[in-house]
């Protein structure tokens, strides 16, 4: 995940708050060590290296998350798909800042993408890939999952007021801040020019809820006057261009993380899908018009 995580906790005794906060951050590190593609000793790296050759057993925890990712992939009609990794690599975003591949390379990567290429054996917590080249990337769901687990730990420690965020893209709010009704988090639009400051477009109120924001900017490159970002549409093989920013609010950070990525990929049409899935979802999709004017569609989020 290679992201900076932050935990803010409120309560009466500093020592116990500090201990709970540290425990939460340790939990996030433990999960990152399981899921990171980039650590050769992670469960996911091992899976990616071996599962095309044999059934690979994973921990029940990783198996459950894999199963949930498969379900979210089906529910979002493939807009969210952790098998997108060969395309992420092909577009130069695996450890890099991106580069434009040739059409043959994209076509070849697409052959190894699709949840249908992953077999899950639930009794043994075992996984097998149906062909070589398949690779899993938990980059769009792992952060949310880690934050859910950290929040669970804080609650077990009796914390009733806290906020956790990872890379400012997923946040979970427990309870409310002291003397306030709810937690408030701003969603910022991409800066219009290189030196401009990002501008808030909405403020989201959270109470025992998670917010995730996905955006192409930040990790993208420009080629032929067009911006290509790190979120790839697994169905086309090309960087998503139906939206420039997507935000989702629900009570599970695992779900908001996956669904904000799905929404960025599918754009406004994705809003219909996720509202059908989770009728109480709050969401926002922003697309810049060719002349740079933001067009925003929201569900239960007020724009500033
Ligand atoms: P996020 O910032 O949560 O939207 O996650 C983006 C990251 O997830 C990317 O940097 C890729 O590693 C990976 N990814 C890219 N496209 C997709 C997709 N369509 N579905 C799932 N993961 C993706
Ligand atoms: Mg995500």
PDB file of C-alpha atoms and ligand atoms in Angstrom:
ATOM      1  CA  UNK A   1       0.000   0.000   0.000  1.00  0.00           C
ATOM      2  CA  UNK A   2       3.015   2.266   0.656  1.00  0.00           C
ATOM      3  CA  UNK A   3       0.758   4.921   2.118  1.00  0.00           C
ATOM      4  CA  UNK A   4       0.906   7.181   5.132  1.00  0.00           C
ATOM      5  CA  UNK A   5      -1.772   6.289   7.690  1.00  0.00           C
ATOM      6  CA  UNK A   6      -2.889   8.536  10.499  1.00  0.00           C
ATOM      7  CA  UNK A   7      -4.992   7.849  13.607  1.00  0.00           C
ATOM      8  CA  UNK A   8      -6.529  10.569  15.782  1.00  0.00           C
ATOM      9  CA  UNK A   9      -8.127   9.388  19.038  1.00  0.00           C
ATOM     10  CA  UNK A  10      -9.959  11.312  21.734  1.00  0.00           C
ATOM     11  CA  UNK A  11     -10.586  10.228  25.318  1.00  0.00           C
ATOM     12  CA  UNK A  12      -9.575  10.828  28.900  1.00  0.00           C
ATOM     13  CA  UNK A  13      -6.350   8.927  29.536  1.00  0.00           C
ATOM     14  CA  UNK A  14      -3.437   9.725  27.284  1.00  0.00           C
ATOM     15  CA  UNK A  15      -1.488   6.523  27.940  1.00  0.00           C
ATOM     16  CA  UNK A  16      -4.339   4.224  26.976  1.00  0.00           C
ATOM     17  CA  UNK A  17      -5.198   6.339  23.927  1.00  0.00           C
ATOM     18  CA  UNK A  18      -1.599   6.177  22.775  1.00  0.00           C
ATOM     19  CA  UNK A  19      -1.524   2.398  23.270  1.00  0.00           C
ATOM     20  CA  UNK A  20      -4.781   1.960  21.320  1.00  0.00           C
ATOM     21  CA  UNK A  21      -3.540   4.204  18.494  1.00  0.00           C
ATOM     22  CA  UNK A  22      -0.294   2.252  18.236  1.00  0.00           C
ATOM     23  CA  UNK A  23      -2.164  -1.030  18.210  1.00  0.00           C
ATOM     24  CA  UNK A  24      -4.338   0.264  15.360  1.00  0.00           C
ATOM     25  CA  UNK A  25      -1.291   1.309  13.317  1.00  0.00           C
ATOM     26  CA  UNK A  26       0.391  -2.059  13.984  1.00  0.00           C
ATOM     27  CA  UNK A  27      -2.723  -3.794  12.677  1.00  0.00           C
ATOM     28  CA  UNK A  28      -2.519  -1.750   9.477  1.00  0.00           C
ATOM     29  CA  UNK A  29       1.144  -2.723   9.059  1.00  0.00           C
ATOM     30  CA  UNK A  30       0.318  -6.396   9.629  1.00  0.00           C
ATOM     31  CA  UNK A  31      -2.298  -6.269   6.871  1.00  0.00           C
ATOM     32  CA  UNK A  32      -0.005  -4.399   4.504  1.00  0.00           C
ATOM     33  CA  UNK A  33       2.601  -7.142   5.025  1.00  0.00           C
ATOM     34  CA  UNK A  34      -0.024  -9.720   3.931  1.00  0.00           C
ATOM     35  CA  UNK A  35      -1.410  -7.879   0.928  1.00  0.00           C
ATOM     36  CA  UNK A  36       1.398  -5.861  -0.630  1.00  0.00           C
ATOM     37  CA  UNK A  37       2.296  -6.793  -4.185  1.00  0.00           C
ATOM     38  CA  UNK A  38       5.671  -5.191  -3.740  1.00  0.00           C
ATOM     39  CA  UNK A  39       6.896  -7.205  -0.762  1.00  0.00           C
ATOM     40  CA  UNK A  40       8.319 -10.488  -1.988  1.00  0.00           C
ATOM     41  CA  UNK A  41       7.401 -12.149   1.328  1.00  0.00           C
ATOM     42  CA  UNK A  42       3.706 -11.127   1.326  1.00  0.00           C
ATOM     43  CA  UNK A  43       0.949 -13.713   0.936  1.00  0.00           C
ATOM     44  CA  UNK A  44      -0.221 -11.983  -2.220  1.00  0.00           C
ATOM     45  CA  UNK A  45       3.262 -11.955  -3.791  1.00  0.00           C
ATOM     46  CA  UNK A  46       3.542 -15.674  -3.034  1.00  0.00           C
ATOM     47  CA  UNK A  47       0.105 -16.279  -4.539  1.00  0.00           C
ATOM     48  CA  UNK A  48       1.003 -14.321  -7.682  1.00  0.00           C
ATOM     49  CA  UNK A  49       4.232 -16.284  -8.083  1.00  0.00           C
ATOM     50  CA  UNK A  50       2.779 -19.790  -7.562  1.00  0.00           C
ATOM     51  CA  UNK A  51      -0.976 -19.975  -8.260  1.00  0.00           C
ATOM     52  CA  UNK A  52      -0.654 -20.499 -12.028  1.00  0.00           C
ATOM     53  CA  UNK A  53       1.257 -23.737 -11.261  1.00  0.00           C
ATOM     54  CA  UNK A  54      -0.603 -25.214  -8.276  1.00  0.00           C
ATOM     55  CA  UNK A  55      -3.303 -24.638  -5.668  1.00  0.00           C
ATOM     56  CA  UNK A  56      -1.909 -22.172  -3.121  1.00  0.00           C
ATOM     57  CA  UNK A  57      -3.277 -22.015   0.406  1.00  0.00           C
ATOM     58  CA  UNK A  58      -3.677 -18.567   1.905  1.00  0.00           C
ATOM     59  CA  UNK A  59      -4.664 -17.475   5.404  1.00  0.00           C
ATOM     60  CA  UNK A  60      -8.428 -17.536   6.039  1.00  0.00           C
ATOM     61  CA  UNK A  61      -8.278 -13.756   6.377  1.00  0.00           C
ATOM     62  CA  UNK A  62      -6.754 -13.206   2.912  1.00  0.00           C
ATOM     63  CA  UNK A  63      -9.137 -15.789   1.484  1.00  0.00           C
ATOM     64  CA  UNK A  64     -12.180 -13.966   2.886  1.00  0.00           C
ATOM     65  CA  UNK A  65     -10.993 -10.661   1.431  1.00  0.00           C
ATOM     66  CA  UNK A  66     -10.341 -12.327  -1.928  1.00  0.00           C
ATOM     67  CA  UNK A  67     -13.838 -13.771  -1.843  1.00  0.00           C
ATOM     68  CA  UNK A  68     -15.315 -10.368  -0.996  1.00  0.00           C
ATOM     69  CA  UNK A  69     -13.291  -8.771  -3.822  1.00  0.00           C
ATOM     70  CA  UNK A  70     -14.678 -11.380  -6.237  1.00  0.00           C
ATOM     71  CA  UNK A  71     -18.213 -10.564  -5.107  1.00  0.00           C
ATOM     72  CA  UNK A  72     -17.652  -6.806  -5.467  1.00  0.00           C
ATOM     73  CA  UNK A  73     -16.255  -7.419  -8.919  1.00  0.00           C
ATOM     74  CA  UNK A  74     -19.411  -9.277  -9.966  1.00  0.00           C
ATOM     75  CA  UNK A  75     -21.647  -6.654  -8.341  1.00  0.00           C
ATOM     76  CA  UNK A  76     -19.896  -3.781 -10.152  1.00  0.00           C
ATOM     77  CA  UNK A  77     -20.061  -5.636 -13.475  1.00  0.00           C
ATOM     78  CA  UNK A  78     -16.270  -5.829 -13.594  1.00  0.00           C
ATOM     79  CA  UNK A  79     -15.502  -2.130 -13.040  1.00  0.00           C
ATOM     80  CA  UNK A  80     -13.664  -3.112  -9.854  1.00  0.00           C
ATOM     81  CA  UNK A  81     -11.447  -6.131 -10.441  1.00  0.00           C
ATOM     82  CA  UNK A  82      -8.337  -7.118  -8.489  1.00  0.00           C
ATOM     83  CA  UNK A  83      -7.085  -9.148 -11.488  1.00  0.00           C
ATOM     84  CA  UNK A  84      -6.396  -5.830 -13.257  1.00  0.00           C
ATOM     85  CA  UNK A  85      -2.695  -6.081 -12.228  1.00  0.00           C
ATOM     86  CA  UNK A  86      -1.271  -7.149 -15.652  1.00  0.00           C
ATOM     87  CA  UNK A  87      -2.862  -4.014 -17.158  1.00  0.00           C
ATOM     88  CA  UNK A  88      -1.590  -1.794 -14.323  1.00  0.00           C
ATOM     89  CA  UNK A  89       1.899  -3.125 -15.074  1.00  0.00           C
ATOM     90  CA  UNK A  90       1.471  -2.822 -18.835  1.00  0.00           C
ATOM     91  CA  UNK A  91       0.587   0.874 -18.429  1.00  0.00           C
ATOM     92  CA  UNK A  92       3.729   1.418 -16.332  1.00  0.00           C
ATOM     93  CA  UNK A  93       1.920   2.083 -13.041  1.00  0.00           C
ATOM     94  CA  UNK A  94       3.386  -0.816 -11.096  1.00  0.00           C
ATOM     95  CA  UNK A  95       6.011   1.060  -9.134  1.00  0.00           C
ATOM     96  CA  UNK A  96       6.212   3.710 -11.898  1.00  0.00           C
ATOM     97  CA  UNK A  97       4.420   6.838 -13.028  1.00  0.00           C
ATOM     98  CA  UNK A  98       3.013   5.378 -16.229  1.00  0.00           C
ATOM     99  CA  UNK A  99       3.802   5.127 -19.920  1.00  0.00           C
ATOM    100  CA  UNK A 100       1.790   4.424 -23.026  1.00  0.00           C
ATOM    101  CA  UNK A 101       2.040   0.787 -24.193  1.00  0.00           C
ATOM    102  CA  UNK A 102       1.448  -0.455 -27.728  1.00  0.00           C
ATOM    103  CA  UNK A 103      -1.892  -2.078 -28.629  1.00  0.00           C
ATOM    104  CA  UNK A 104      -0.357  -5.581 -28.753  1.00  0.00           C
ATOM    105  CA  UNK A 105       0.947  -5.264 -25.200  1.00  0.00           C
ATOM    106  CA  UNK A 106      -2.502  -4.146 -23.999  1.00  0.00           C
ATOM    107  CA  UNK A 107      -4.163  -7.038 -25.844  1.00  0.00           C
ATOM    108  CA  UNK A 108      -1.713  -9.493 -24.314  1.00  0.00           C
ATOM    109  CA  UNK A 109      -2.225  -8.167 -20.770  1.00  0.00           C
ATOM    110  CA  UNK A 110      -6.012  -8.389 -21.234  1.00  0.00           C
ATOM    111  CA  UNK A 111      -5.731 -12.127 -21.824  1.00  0.00           C
ATOM    112  CA  UNK A 112      -4.732 -12.532 -18.156  1.00  0.00           C
ATOM    113  CA  UNK A 113      -7.403 -10.234 -16.665  1.00  0.00           C
ATOM    114  CA  UNK A 114     -10.793 -11.284 -15.288  1.00  0.00           C
ATOM    115  CA  UNK A 115     -12.048 -12.786 -12.026  1.00  0.00           C
ATOM    116  CA  UNK A 116     -13.156 -15.831 -14.021  1.00  0.00           C
ATOM    117  CA  UNK A 117      -9.463 -16.767 -14.256  1.00  0.00           C
ATOM    118  CA  UNK A 118      -9.245 -17.179 -10.465  1.00  0.00           C
ATOM    119  CA  UNK A 119     -10.507 -20.382  -8.844  1.00  0.00           C
ATOM    120  CA  UNK A 120     -11.327 -20.286  -5.149  1.00  0.00           C
ATOM    121  CA  UNK A 121     -11.545 -23.381  -2.966  1.00  0.00           C
ATOM    122  CA  UNK A 122     -13.223 -22.261   0.232  1.00  0.00           C
ATOM    123  CA  UNK A 123     -12.831 -25.417   2.311  1.00  0.00           C
ATOM    124  CA  UNK A 124      -9.046 -25.261   1.960  1.00  0.00           C
ATOM    125  CA  UNK A 125      -8.693 -21.475   1.655  1.00  0.00           C
ATOM    126  CA  UNK A 126      -6.856 -22.287  -1.570  1.00  0.00           C
ATOM    127  CA  UNK A 127      -6.501 -20.343  -4.797  1.00  0.00           C
ATOM    128  CA  UNK A 128      -5.470 -21.300  -8.323  1.00  0.00           C
ATOM    129  CA  UNK A 129      -5.117 -19.271 -11.522  1.00  0.00           C
ATOM    130  CA  UNK A 130      -6.472 -20.787 -14.722  1.00  0.00           C
ATOM    131  CA  UNK A 131      -3.577 -19.486 -16.814  1.00  0.00           C
ATOM    132  CA  UNK A 132      -0.079 -18.020 -16.459  1.00  0.00           C
ATOM    133  CA  UNK A 133       0.227 -14.255 -16.267  1.00  0.00           C
ATOM    134  CA  UNK A 134      -2.696 -13.754 -13.862  1.00  0.00           C
ATOM    135  CA  UNK A 135      -1.771 -11.371 -11.059  1.00  0.00           C
ATOM    136  CA  UNK A 136      -3.770  -9.915  -8.154  1.00  0.00           C
ATOM    137  CA  UNK A 137      -3.549  -6.316  -6.957  1.00  0.00           C
ATOM    138  CA  UNK A 138      -5.326  -5.386  -3.699  1.00  0.00           C
ATOM    139  CA  UNK A 139      -4.362  -1.721  -4.148  1.00  0.00           C
ATOM    140  CA  UNK A 140      -7.967  -0.572  -4.512  1.00  0.00           C
ATOM    141  CA  UNK A 141      -9.408  -2.431  -1.492  1.00  0.00           C
ATOM    142  CA  UNK A 142      -6.556  -3.238   0.931  1.00  0.00           C
ATOM    143  CA  UNK A 143      -6.344   0.215   2.429  1.00  0.00           C
ATOM    144  CA  UNK A 144     -10.046   0.233   3.268  1.00  0.00           C
ATOM    145  CA  UNK A 145      -9.843  -3.262   4.705  1.00  0.00           C
ATOM    146  CA  UNK A 146      -6.855  -2.324   6.899  1.00  0.00           C
ATOM    147  CA  UNK A 147      -8.721   0.767   8.120  1.00  0.00           C
ATOM    148  CA  UNK A 148     -11.836  -1.299   8.965  1.00  0.00           C
ATOM    149  CA  UNK A 149      -9.692  -3.696  11.005  1.00  0.00           C
ATOM    150  CA  UNK A 150      -7.917  -0.835  12.776  1.00  0.00           C
ATOM    151  CA  UNK A 151     -11.285   0.780  13.596  1.00  0.00           C
ATOM    152  CA  UNK A 152     -12.550  -2.537  14.947  1.00  0.00           C
ATOM    153  CA  UNK A 153      -9.541  -2.705  17.272  1.00  0.00           C
ATOM    154  CA  UNK A 154     -10.039   0.852  18.510  1.00  0.00           C
ATOM    155  CA  UNK A 155     -13.674   0.080  19.306  1.00  0.00           C
ATOM    156  CA  UNK A 156     -12.635  -3.063  21.187  1.00  0.00           C
ATOM    157  CA  UNK A 157     -10.322  -0.844  23.239  1.00  0.00           C
ATOM    158  CA  UNK A 158     -13.322   1.264  24.206  1.00  0.00           C
ATOM    159  CA  UNK A 159     -12.522   4.231  21.947  1.00  0.00           C
ATOM    160  CA  UNK A 160     -15.683   6.160  21.069  1.00  0.00           C
ATOM    161  CA  UNK A 161     -14.200   9.127  19.186  1.00  0.00           C
ATOM    162  CA  UNK A 162     -11.532   8.702  16.515  1.00  0.00           C
ATOM    163  CA  UNK A 163     -10.659   9.129  12.890  1.00  0.00           C
ATOM    164  CA  UNK A 164      -8.312   7.002  10.793  1.00  0.00           C
ATOM    165  CA  UNK A 165      -7.209   7.795   7.277  1.00  0.00           C
ATOM    166  CA  UNK A 166      -4.826   6.353   4.730  1.00  0.00           C
ATOM    167  CA  UNK A 167      -3.193   8.548   2.141  1.00  0.00           C
ATOM    168  CA  UNK A 168      -6.156  10.936   2.535  1.00  0.00           C
ATOM    169  CA  UNK A 169      -8.077   8.662   0.145  1.00  0.00           C
ATOM    170  CA  UNK A 170      -9.960   6.501   2.666  1.00  0.00           C
ATOM    171  CA  UNK A 171     -11.115   7.652   6.094  1.00  0.00           C
ATOM    172  CA  UNK A 172     -13.137   6.002   8.829  1.00  0.00           C
ATOM    173  CA  UNK A 173     -14.790   8.092  11.524  1.00  0.00           C
ATOM    174  CA  UNK A 174     -15.744   6.592  14.882  1.00  0.00           C
ATOM    175  CA  UNK A 175     -18.395   8.467  16.875  1.00  0.00           C
ATOM    176  CA  UNK A 176     -18.012  12.236  16.763  1.00  0.00           C
ATOM    177  CA  UNK A 177     -15.261  14.735  17.621  1.00  0.00           C
ATOM    178  CA  UNK A 178     -15.428  16.284  21.089  1.00  0.00           C
ATOM    179  CA  UNK A 179     -18.110  18.999  21.261  1.00  0.00           C
ATOM    180  CA  UNK A 180     -19.249  18.426  17.685  1.00  0.00           C
ATOM    181  CA  UNK A 181     -22.125  16.651  16.050  1.00  0.00           C
ATOM    182  CA  UNK A 182     -20.222  14.774  13.327  1.00  0.00           C
ATOM    183  CA  UNK A 183     -16.846  14.451  11.652  1.00  0.00           C
ATOM    184  CA  UNK A 184     -16.524  16.649   8.573  1.00  0.00           C
ATOM    185  CA  UNK A 185     -14.214  15.854   5.668  1.00  0.00           C
ATOM    186  CA  UNK A 186     -13.721  17.930   2.543  1.00  0.00           C
ATOM    187  CA  UNK A 187     -13.585  16.397  -0.940  1.00  0.00           C
ATOM    188  CA  UNK A 188     -11.175  18.338  -3.125  1.00  0.00           C
ATOM    189  CA  UNK A 189     -11.268  18.759  -6.895  1.00  0.00           C
ATOM    190  CA  UNK A 190      -8.052  18.268  -8.849  1.00  0.00           C
ATOM    191  CA  UNK A 191      -6.042  21.492  -9.228  1.00  0.00           C
ATOM    192  CA  UNK A 192      -6.717  23.073 -12.644  1.00  0.00           C
ATOM    193  CA  UNK A 193      -3.107  24.114 -13.205  1.00  0.00           C
ATOM    194  CA  UNK A 194       0.110  22.642 -11.902  1.00  0.00           C
ATOM    195  CA  UNK A 195       0.701  25.241  -9.192  1.00  0.00           C
ATOM    196  CA  UNK A 196      -2.902  25.781  -8.135  1.00  0.00           C
ATOM    197  CA  UNK A 197      -4.205  24.595  -4.770  1.00  0.00           C
ATOM    198  CA  UNK A 198      -6.860  21.867  -4.761  1.00  0.00           C
ATOM    199  CA  UNK A 199     -10.333  23.342  -4.163  1.00  0.00           C
ATOM    200  CA  UNK A 200     -12.951  21.750  -1.864  1.00  0.00           C
ATOM    201  CA  UNK A 201     -16.140  20.884  -3.765  1.00  0.00           C
ATOM    202  CA  UNK A 202     -18.101  19.249  -0.952  1.00  0.00           C
ATOM    203  CA  UNK A 203     -17.920  18.573   2.774  1.00  0.00           C
ATOM    204  CA  UNK A 204     -19.046  15.125   3.850  1.00  0.00           C
ATOM    205  CA  UNK A 205     -20.391  14.461   7.328  1.00  0.00           C
ATOM    206  CA  UNK A 206     -19.362  11.132   8.831  1.00  0.00           C
ATOM    207  CA  UNK A 207     -20.610   9.333  11.918  1.00  0.00           C
ATOM    208  CA  UNK A 208     -19.450   5.730  12.284  1.00  0.00           C
ATOM    209  CA  UNK A 209     -18.894   5.725   8.533  1.00  0.00           C
ATOM    210  CA  UNK A 210     -16.177   5.566   5.912  1.00  0.00           C
ATOM    211  CA  UNK A 211     -15.406   7.823   2.969  1.00  0.00           C
ATOM    212  CA  UNK A 212     -13.201   6.846   0.035  1.00  0.00           C
ATOM    213  CA  UNK A 213     -12.096   9.063  -2.806  1.00  0.00           C
ATOM    214  CA  UNK A 214     -10.542   7.752  -6.016  1.00  0.00           C
ATOM    215  CA  UNK A 215      -8.946  10.038  -8.563  1.00  0.00           C
ATOM    216  CA  UNK A 216      -6.832   9.635 -11.646  1.00  0.00           C
ATOM    217  CA  UNK A 217      -4.692  12.677 -10.902  1.00  0.00           C
ATOM    218  CA  UNK A 218      -1.684  12.260  -8.625  1.00  0.00           C
ATOM    219  CA  UNK A 219      -0.557   9.104 -10.403  1.00  0.00           C
ATOM    220  CA  UNK A 220      -0.953   9.836 -14.087  1.00  0.00           C
ATOM    221  CA  UNK A 221       0.903  10.900 -17.232  1.00  0.00           C
ATOM    222  CA  UNK A 222       0.061  13.002 -20.259  1.00  0.00           C
ATOM    223  CA  UNK A 223       0.470  11.681 -23.791  1.00  0.00           C
ATOM    224  CA  UNK A 224      -0.799  13.390 -26.920  1.00  0.00           C
ATOM    225  CA  UNK A 225      -2.539  16.030 -24.779  1.00  0.00           C
ATOM    226  CA  UNK A 226      -4.578  13.400 -22.917  1.00  0.00           C
ATOM    227  CA  UNK A 227      -4.161  12.390 -19.270  1.00  0.00           C
ATOM    228  CA  UNK A 228      -3.876   8.688 -18.452  1.00  0.00           C
ATOM    229  CA  UNK A 229      -4.362   7.701 -14.794  1.00  0.00           C
ATOM    230  CA  UNK A 230      -3.521   4.659 -12.675  1.00  0.00           C
ATOM    231  CA  UNK A 231      -7.082   3.332 -12.476  1.00  0.00           C
ATOM    232  CA  UNK A 232      -7.623   1.053 -15.450  1.00  0.00           C
ATOM    233  CA  UNK A 233     -10.930  -0.120 -16.846  1.00  0.00           C
ATOM    234  CA  UNK A 234     -10.427  -3.907 -16.846  1.00  0.00           C
ATOM    235  CA  UNK A 235     -13.092  -4.236 -19.537  1.00  0.00           C
ATOM    236  CA  UNK A 236     -11.374  -2.033 -22.104  1.00  0.00           C
ATOM    237  CA  UNK A 237      -7.731  -2.323 -21.052  1.00  0.00           C
ATOM    238  CA  UNK A 238      -7.398   1.486 -21.023  1.00  0.00           C
ATOM    239  CA  UNK A 239      -7.131   3.966 -18.147  1.00  0.00           C
ATOM    240  CA  UNK A 240     -10.614   4.909 -16.958  1.00  0.00           C
ATOM    241  CA  UNK A 241     -11.893   8.101 -18.536  1.00  0.00           C
ATOM    242  CA  UNK A 242     -15.543   8.171 -17.532  1.00  0.00           C
ATOM    243  CA  UNK A 243     -14.724  10.244 -14.440  1.00  0.00           C
ATOM    244  CA  UNK A 244     -11.899  12.277 -12.914  1.00  0.00           C
ATOM    245  CA  UNK A 245     -12.923  11.872  -9.296  1.00  0.00           C
ATOM    246  CA  UNK A 246     -15.296   9.559  -7.417  1.00  0.00           C
ATOM    247  CA  UNK A 247     -16.294   9.435  -3.752  1.00  0.00           C
ATOM    248  CA  UNK A 248     -18.378   6.923  -1.792  1.00  0.00           C
ATOM    249  CA  UNK A 249     -19.719   6.916   1.804  1.00  0.00           C
ATOM    250  CA  UNK A 250     -20.894   3.733   3.554  1.00  0.00           C
ATOM    251  CA  UNK A 251     -20.370   2.051   6.919  1.00  0.00           C
ATOM    252  CA  UNK A 252     -17.598  -0.262   5.621  1.00  0.00           C
ATOM    253  CA  UNK A 253     -14.253   1.185   4.471  1.00  0.00           C
ATOM    254  CA  UNK A 254     -13.520  -2.051   2.584  1.00  0.00           C
ATOM    255  CA  UNK A 255     -16.616  -1.393   0.497  1.00  0.00           C
ATOM    256  CA  UNK A 256     -16.102   2.355   0.057  1.00  0.00           C
ATOM    257  CA  UNK A 257     -12.535   1.712  -1.106  1.00  0.00           C
ATOM    258  CA  UNK A 258     -13.559  -0.857  -3.722  1.00  0.00           C
ATOM    259  CA  UNK A 259     -16.680   1.026  -4.794  1.00  0.00           C
ATOM    260  CA  UNK A 260     -14.960   4.412  -5.235  1.00  0.00           C
ATOM    261  CA  UNK A 261     -12.528   2.708  -7.605  1.00  0.00           C
ATOM    262  CA  UNK A 262     -15.471   1.075  -9.402  1.00  0.00           C
ATOM    263  CA  UNK A 263     -17.243   4.424  -9.630  1.00  0.00           C
ATOM    264  CA  UNK A 264     -14.191   6.156 -11.051  1.00  0.00           C
ATOM    265  CA  UNK A 265     -14.018   3.413 -13.677  1.00  0.00           C
ATOM    266  CA  UNK A 266     -17.714   3.337 -14.559  1.00  0.00           C
ATOM    267  CA  UNK A 267     -18.500   7.051 -14.112  1.00  0.00           C
ATOM    268  CA  UNK A 268     -22.066   8.314 -13.717  1.00  0.00           C
ATOM    269  CA  UNK A 269     -23.505   4.984 -14.951  1.00  0.00           C
ATOM    270  CA  UNK A 270     -21.737   3.366 -11.997  1.00  0.00           C
ATOM    271  CA  UNK A 271     -23.750   5.523  -9.630  1.00  0.00           C
ATOM    272  CA  UNK A 272     -26.913   3.690 -10.689  1.00  0.00           C
ATOM    273  CA  UNK A 273     -25.230   0.355 -10.067  1.00  0.00           C
ATOM    274  CA  UNK A 274     -23.903   1.125  -6.611  1.00  0.00           C
ATOM    275  CA  UNK A 275     -27.136   2.798  -5.504  1.00  0.00           C
ATOM    276  CA  UNK A 276     -29.007  -0.354  -6.477  1.00  0.00           C
ATOM    277  CA  UNK A 277     -26.466  -2.412  -4.500  1.00  0.00           C
ATOM    278  CA  UNK A 278     -26.438  -0.207  -1.400  1.00  0.00           C
ATOM    279  CA  UNK A 279     -29.551   1.994  -1.344  1.00  0.00           C
ATOM    280  CA  UNK A 280     -28.218   4.122   1.519  1.00  0.00           C
ATOM    281  CA  UNK A 281     -24.937   4.950  -0.263  1.00  0.00           C
ATOM    282  CA  UNK A 282     -23.828   8.571  -0.635  1.00  0.00           C
ATOM    283  CA  UNK A 283     -21.695   9.235  -3.702  1.00  0.00           C
ATOM    284  CA  UNK A 284     -20.175  11.864  -5.938  1.00  0.00           C
ATOM    285  CA  UNK A 285     -18.746  11.609  -9.463  1.00  0.00           C
ATOM    286  CA  UNK A 286     -16.888  14.439 -11.138  1.00  0.00           C
ATOM    287  CA  UNK A 287     -15.878  14.631 -14.778  1.00  0.00           C
ATOM    288  CA  UNK A 288     -14.028  17.557 -16.294  1.00  0.00           C
ATOM    289  CA  UNK A 289     -15.506  18.718 -19.595  1.00  0.00           C
ATOM    290  CA  UNK A 290     -13.062  19.090 -22.535  1.00  0.00           C
ATOM    291  CA  UNK A 291     -12.784  22.788 -21.641  1.00  0.00           C
ATOM    292  CA  UNK A 292     -11.975  21.924 -18.023  1.00  0.00           C
ATOM    293  CA  UNK A 293     -15.356  22.662 -16.439  1.00  0.00           C
ATOM    294  CA  UNK A 294     -16.215  20.207 -13.653  1.00  0.00           C
ATOM    295  CA  UNK A 295     -19.501  18.356 -14.104  1.00  0.00           C
ATOM    296  CA  UNK A 296     -20.559  16.789 -10.832  1.00  0.00           C
ATOM    297  CA  UNK A 297     -23.317  14.295 -10.045  1.00  0.00           C
ATOM    298  CA  UNK A 298     -24.100  13.529  -6.421  1.00  0.00           C
ATOM    299  CA  UNK A 299     -26.345  11.226  -4.407  1.00  0.00           C
ATOM    300  CA  UNK A 300     -27.113  12.624  -0.951  1.00  0.00           C
ATOM    301  CA  UNK A 301     -23.966  14.789  -0.883  1.00  0.00           C
ATOM    302  CA  UNK A 302     -24.361  18.546  -0.971  1.00  0.00           C
ATOM    303  CA  UNK A 303     -21.953  20.531  -3.131  1.00  0.00           C
ATOM    304  CA  UNK A 304     -20.323  23.678  -1.708  1.00  0.00           C
TER     305      UNK A 304
HETATM  306  P1  LIG B   1      -7.831   3.469  -5.440  1.00  0.00           P
HETATM  307  O1  LIG B   1      -6.907   4.612  -5.220  1.00  0.00           O
HETATM  308  O2  LIG B   1      -8.389   2.860  -4.205  1.00  0.00           O
HETATM  309  O3  LIG B   1      -8.922   3.815  -6.419  1.00  0.00           O
HETATM  310  O4  LIG B   1      -6.982   2.261  -6.066  1.00  0.00           O
HETATM  311  C1  LIG B   1      -6.259   2.403  -7.252  1.00  0.00           C
HETATM  312  C2  LIG B   1      -5.256   1.277  -7.403  1.00  0.00           C
HETATM  313  O5  LIG B   1      -5.948   0.018  -7.569  1.00  0.00           O
HETATM  314  C3  LIG B   1      -4.401   1.436  -8.653  1.00  0.00           C
HETATM  315  O6  LIG B   1      -3.217   2.141  -8.372  1.00  0.00           O
HETATM  316  C4  LIG B   1      -4.137  -0.015  -9.050  1.00  0.00           C
HETATM  317  O7  LIG B   1      -3.106  -0.574  -8.264  1.00  0.00           O
HETATM  318  C5  LIG B   1      -5.432  -0.718  -8.671  1.00  0.00           C
HETATM  319  N1  LIG B   1      -6.462  -0.656  -9.729  1.00  0.00           N
HETATM  320  C6  LIG B   1      -6.441   0.068 -10.881  1.00  0.00           C
HETATM  321  N2  LIG B   1      -7.586  -0.086 -11.588  1.00  0.00           N
HETATM  322  C7  LIG B   1      -8.370  -0.937 -10.858  1.00  0.00           C
HETATM  323  C8  LIG B   1      -9.674  -1.513 -11.052  1.00  0.00           C
HETATM  324  N3  LIG B   1     -10.424  -1.202 -12.112  1.00  0.00           N
HETATM  325  N4  LIG B   1     -10.125  -2.379 -10.105  1.00  0.00           N
HETATM  326  C9  LIG B   1      -9.386  -2.695  -9.031  1.00  0.00           C
HETATM  327  N5  LIG B   1      -8.164  -2.186  -8.789  1.00  0.00           N
HETATM  328  C10 LIG B   1      -7.650  -1.309  -9.675  1.00  0.00           C
HETATM  329 MG1  LIG B   2     -10.259   2.082  -3.865  1.00  0.00          MG
END
